[in-house]
């Protein structure tokens, strides 16, 4: 299944893209998606370990299973406020 | 004025404060976060900041701000909570975030205001980038 991925801040710069897609097995998790992202965009590997994931605009643990059509976001450590 | 908003325009703190005013409230507390001129970069060297840039995951940031406002209403005896966060360029000295909380009594207003800014810094998908005269860097953020 294809999962759309949004990248922000340092993750966006490392990947060189605001959005990308990854091809995952059915029932794949956020952790699987992060691994796929690291393969597709090697510079992301240095950034991903400190990133949180959001699925459909809510924080999600790396164990969360993804469904087709889910929107995954890669969120580096936040610094708003 | 929406109680919770992201905006690229300069923040209007007076209007935000007015938006939470209520005949049930005896106190309005506000917090304004502003951009400092001097910062320590990733190597802990002091460098003057030329300007700041705030990037947001817009839809999720709004959701988180609304959730924080709602959580604040549950935890504290407050009347209204308003939060506006600026995105895009925020020049040194200008406000990046403004919070206004009204409550019957001041203790809850003060405490709730502090809670809101602490939660924003912890959980809202917004990132600050410092632009120096000779480069730019993402500010080291909260990674939970």
CSV table of C-alpha atoms in Angstrom, one decimal:
chain,number,residue,atom,x,y,z
A,1,UNK,CA,0.0,0.0,0.0
A,2,UNK,CA,1.1,3.5,-0.7
A,3,UNK,CA,1.4,5.9,2.3
A,4,UNK,CA,1.7,9.6,1.8
A,5,UNK,CA,4.4,11.2,4.0
A,6,UNK,CA,4.7,14.9,4.9
A,7,UNK,CA,8.1,16.1,6.1
A,8,UNK,CA,8.8,19.2,8.2
A,9,UNK,CA,11.7,21.3,9.2
A,10,UNK,CA,15.0,19.4,9.5
A,11,UNK,CA,13.3,16.3,8.1
A,12,UNK,CA,12.2,18.2,5.0
A,13,UNK,CA,15.6,19.6,4.4
A,14,UNK,CA,17.3,16.2,4.8
A,15,UNK,CA,14.9,14.5,2.4
A,16,UNK,CA,14.9,17.5,0.0
A,17,UNK,CA,11.2,17.3,-0.2
A,18,UNK,CA,8.0,18.4,1.6
A,19,UNK,CA,6.2,15.3,0.7
A,20,UNK,CA,7.0,11.8,-0.5
A,21,UNK,CA,5.3,8.4,-0.6
A,22,UNK,CA,6.5,5.0,0.6
A,23,UNK,CA,5.3,1.6,-0.5
A,24,UNK,CA,4.6,-0.7,2.4
A,25,UNK,CA,3.2,-4.1,3.1
A,26,UNK,CA,-0.4,-4.2,4.4
A,27,UNK,CA,-0.4,-3.9,8.2
A,28,UNK,CA,2.9,-2.1,8.2
A,29,UNK,CA,3.7,0.1,11.1
A,30,UNK,CA,5.0,3.6,11.6
A,31,UNK,CA,8.4,2.1,12.4
A,32,UNK,CA,8.3,0.2,9.0
A,33,UNK,CA,7.5,3.5,7.3
A,34,UNK,CA,10.4,5.2,8.9
A,35,UNK,CA,12.7,2.4,7.8
A,36,UNK,CA,11.4,2.7,4.3
A,37,UNK,CA,11.9,6.5,4.4
A,38,UNK,CA,15.5,6.0,5.5
A,39,UNK,CA,16.1,3.7,2.5
A,40,UNK,CA,14.5,6.0,0.0
A,41,UNK,CA,16.2,9.2,1.4
A,42,UNK,CA,19.4,8.2,3.1
A,43,UNK,CA,20.1,11.7,4.5
A,44,UNK,CA,16.9,11.2,6.6
A,45,UNK,CA,18.6,8.4,8.6
A,46,UNK,CA,20.4,10.9,10.8
A,47,UNK,CA,17.3,12.9,11.6
A,48,UNK,CA,14.6,10.2,12.0
A,49,UNK,CA,15.7,8.8,15.4
A,50,UNK,CA,14.7,12.1,17.0
A,51,UNK,CA,11.5,12.5,15.1
A,52,UNK,CA,8.0,11.8,16.3
A,53,UNK,CA,5.3,10.6,14.0
A,54,UNK,CA,1.8,11.8,13.4
A,55,UNK,CA,-0.9,9.8,11.5
A,56,UNK,CA,-3.8,11.8,10.2
A,57,UNK,CA,-2.8,14.8,12.3
A,58,UNK,CA,-2.5,13.0,15.6
A,59,UNK,CA,0.7,11.9,17.3
A,60,UNK,CA,1.2,8.2,16.9
A,61,UNK,CA,3.6,5.7,18.4
A,62,UNK,CA,6.0,3.8,16.2
A,63,UNK,CA,3.9,0.7,16.7
A,64,UNK,CA,0.8,2.2,15.1
A,65,UNK,CA,-0.3,0.2,12.1
A,66,UNK,CA,-0.9,2.2,9.0
A,67,UNK,CA,-3.9,1.9,6.7
A,68,UNK,CA,-3.9,2.7,3.0
A,69,UNK,CA,-4.6,6.4,2.5
A,70,UNK,CA,-3.2,7.4,5.9
A,71,UNK,CA,-1.2,10.6,6.0
A,72,UNK,CA,2.0,10.1,7.9
A,73,UNK,CA,4.0,13.2,9.1
A,74,UNK,CA,7.6,13.2,10.3
A,75,UNK,CA,8.0,15.7,13.1
A,76,UNK,CA,11.4,16.8,14.3
A,77,UNK,CA,11.7,18.0,17.9
A,78,UNK,CA,9.2,20.9,18.1
A,79,UNK,CA,10.3,24.4,19.0
A,80,UNK,CA,7.2,26.6,18.8
A,81,UNK,CA,5.9,29.0,21.4
B,1,UNK,CA,-11.6,36.8,16.1
B,2,UNK,CA,-11.1,33.1,16.4
B,3,UNK,CA,-10.0,32.1,19.9
B,4,UNK,CA,-7.4,29.7,18.4
B,5,UNK,CA,-5.5,30.6,15.3
B,6,UNK,CA,-2.3,30.5,13.3
B,7,UNK,CA,-1.5,33.7,11.4
B,8,UNK,CA,1.3,35.2,9.4
B,9,UNK,CA,0.2,38.7,10.4
B,10,UNK,CA,1.6,40.5,13.5
B,11,UNK,CA,-0.3,39.4,16.7
B,12,UNK,CA,-2.8,41.8,18.2
B,13,UNK,CA,-2.5,41.1,21.9
B,14,UNK,CA,-5.1,43.7,22.9
B,15,UNK,CA,-7.7,42.2,20.6
B,16,UNK,CA,-6.8,38.7,21.9
B,17,UNK,CA,-7.3,39.9,25.5
B,18,UNK,CA,-10.6,41.5,24.5
B,19,UNK,CA,-11.8,38.3,22.9
B,20,UNK,CA,-11.7,36.4,26.2
B,21,UNK,CA,-13.3,39.1,28.3
B,22,UNK,CA,-16.5,38.0,30.0
B,23,UNK,CA,-18.9,39.3,32.7
B,24,UNK,CA,-18.1,36.0,34.5
B,25,UNK,CA,-14.4,36.8,34.7
B,26,UNK,CA,-12.7,39.0,37.3
B,27,UNK,CA,-9.3,38.4,35.8
B,28,UNK,CA,-7.6,38.2,32.4
B,29,UNK,CA,-4.0,36.9,32.3
B,30,UNK,CA,-1.9,37.1,29.1
B,31,UNK,CA,1.4,35.7,28.0
B,32,UNK,CA,3.3,36.9,25.0
B,33,UNK,CA,6.4,35.1,23.6
B,34,UNK,CA,8.8,37.4,21.8
B,35,UNK,CA,11.8,36.8,19.6
B,36,UNK,CA,15.1,37.6,21.3
B,37,UNK,CA,18.0,39.4,19.7
B,38,UNK,CA,20.8,37.1,21.0
B,39,UNK,CA,20.8,33.4,20.9
B,40,UNK,CA,23.3,30.6,21.5
B,41,UNK,CA,23.6,28.4,18.4
B,42,UNK,CA,24.1,24.6,18.2
B,43,UNK,CA,27.7,25.1,19.3
B,44,UNK,CA,26.7,27.3,22.3
B,45,UNK,CA,28.3,30.3,20.7
B,46,UNK,CA,26.4,33.6,21.1
B,47,UNK,CA,25.3,35.0,17.8
B,48,UNK,CA,23.0,38.0,17.1
B,49,UNK,CA,19.8,36.8,15.4
B,50,UNK,CA,18.7,38.6,12.3
B,51,UNK,CA,15.2,37.3,12.2
B,52,UNK,CA,13.2,34.2,13.1
B,53,UNK,CA,11.1,32.0,10.9
B,54,UNK,CA,8.3,29.7,12.2
B,55,UNK,CA,7.2,26.7,10.2
B,56,UNK,CA,4.0,24.8,11.1
B,57,UNK,CA,2.2,21.6,10.2
B,58,UNK,CA,-0.9,23.9,10.0
B,59,UNK,CA,-3.9,21.5,10.3
B,60,UNK,CA,-2.3,19.5,13.2
B,61,UNK,CA,-1.0,22.7,14.9
B,62,UNK,CA,-4.5,24.0,15.0
B,63,UNK,CA,-5.8,20.8,16.3
B,64,UNK,CA,-3.2,20.7,19.1
B,65,UNK,CA,-3.9,24.3,20.0
B,66,UNK,CA,-7.6,23.6,20.2
B,67,UNK,CA,-7.0,20.5,22.3
B,68,UNK,CA,-4.7,22.4,24.6
B,69,UNK,CA,-7.4,25.1,25.1
B,70,UNK,CA,-10.0,22.5,25.8
B,71,UNK,CA,-7.7,20.7,28.2
B,72,UNK,CA,-7.1,24.0,30.0
B,73,UNK,CA,-10.8,24.5,30.4
B,74,UNK,CA,-11.0,21.0,32.0
B,75,UNK,CA,-8.1,21.4,34.4
B,76,UNK,CA,-8.5,25.0,35.5
B,77,UNK,CA,-11.5,27.1,36.6
B,78,UNK,CA,-11.3,29.5,33.7
B,79,UNK,CA,-13.9,31.1,31.4
B,80,UNK,CA,-12.2,31.5,28.0
B,81,UNK,CA,-8.8,30.6,26.5
B,82,UNK,CA,-7.4,32.2,23.4
B,83,UNK,CA,-4.1,31.3,21.7
B,84,UNK,CA,-2.7,32.8,18.5
B,85,UNK,CA,0.6,31.6,17.1
B,86,UNK,CA,2.4,33.4,14.3
B,87,UNK,CA,4.0,31.6,11.4
B,88,UNK,CA,6.5,32.7,8.8
B,89,UNK,CA,8.9,35.5,9.5
B,90,UNK,CA,8.8,37.0,13.0
B,91,UNK,CA,11.4,39.9,13.4
B,92,UNK,CA,13.4,40.3,16.6
B,93,UNK,CA,11.3,42.0,19.2
B,94,UNK,CA,8.0,40.9,17.8
B,95,UNK,CA,5.5,38.4,19.3
B,96,UNK,CA,5.5,34.8,18.1
B,97,UNK,CA,2.8,33.6,20.4
B,98,UNK,CA,0.1,35.3,22.4
B,99,UNK,CA,-2.2,33.6,25.0
B,100,UNK,CA,-5.1,35.2,26.9
B,101,UNK,CA,-7.1,33.5,29.6
B,102,UNK,CA,-10.1,34.9,31.5
B,103,UNK,CA,-11.3,33.4,34.8
B,104,UNK,CA,-13.4,34.4,37.8
B,105,UNK,CA,-10.3,34.6,39.9
B,106,UNK,CA,-6.7,35.5,39.1
B,107,UNK,CA,-4.9,32.3,40.5
B,108,UNK,CA,-6.6,30.1,37.9
B,109,UNK,CA,-5.9,32.7,35.1
B,110,UNK,CA,-2.2,32.8,35.9
B,111,UNK,CA,-1.8,29.1,36.3
B,112,UNK,CA,-3.8,28.3,33.1
B,113,UNK,CA,-1.8,30.8,31.1
B,114,UNK,CA,1.4,29.1,32.2
B,115,UNK,CA,0.0,25.6,31.4
B,116,UNK,CA,-0.9,26.7,27.9
B,117,UNK,CA,2.6,28.0,27.0
B,118,UNK,CA,4.2,24.9,28.5
B,119,UNK,CA,2.0,22.6,26.5
B,120,UNK,CA,2.6,24.5,23.3
B,121,UNK,CA,6.3,24.1,23.7
B,122,UNK,CA,5.8,20.4,24.4
B,123,UNK,CA,3.4,19.3,21.8
B,124,UNK,CA,2.5,21.7,19.0
B,125,UNK,CA,4.0,20.9,15.6
B,126,UNK,CA,5.7,24.3,15.0
B,127,UNK,CA,9.5,24.8,14.4
B,128,UNK,CA,11.6,27.9,14.9
B,129,UNK,CA,14.5,28.6,12.6
B,130,UNK,CA,17.0,31.3,13.6
B,131,UNK,CA,18.5,33.3,10.8
B,132,UNK,CA,21.9,34.8,11.7
B,133,UNK,CA,23.8,37.2,9.4
B,134,UNK,CA,26.0,34.3,8.3
B,135,UNK,CA,23.7,31.3,8.3
B,136,UNK,CA,20.5,29.7,9.7
B,137,UNK,CA,19.7,26.9,12.1
B,138,UNK,CA,16.7,25.0,13.4
B,139,UNK,CA,16.4,25.6,17.2
B,140,UNK,CA,16.9,22.4,19.1
B,141,UNK,CA,13.4,21.4,20.1
B,142,UNK,CA,11.4,19.2,22.5
B,143,UNK,CA,11.4,15.6,21.4
B,144,UNK,CA,9.3,14.1,24.1
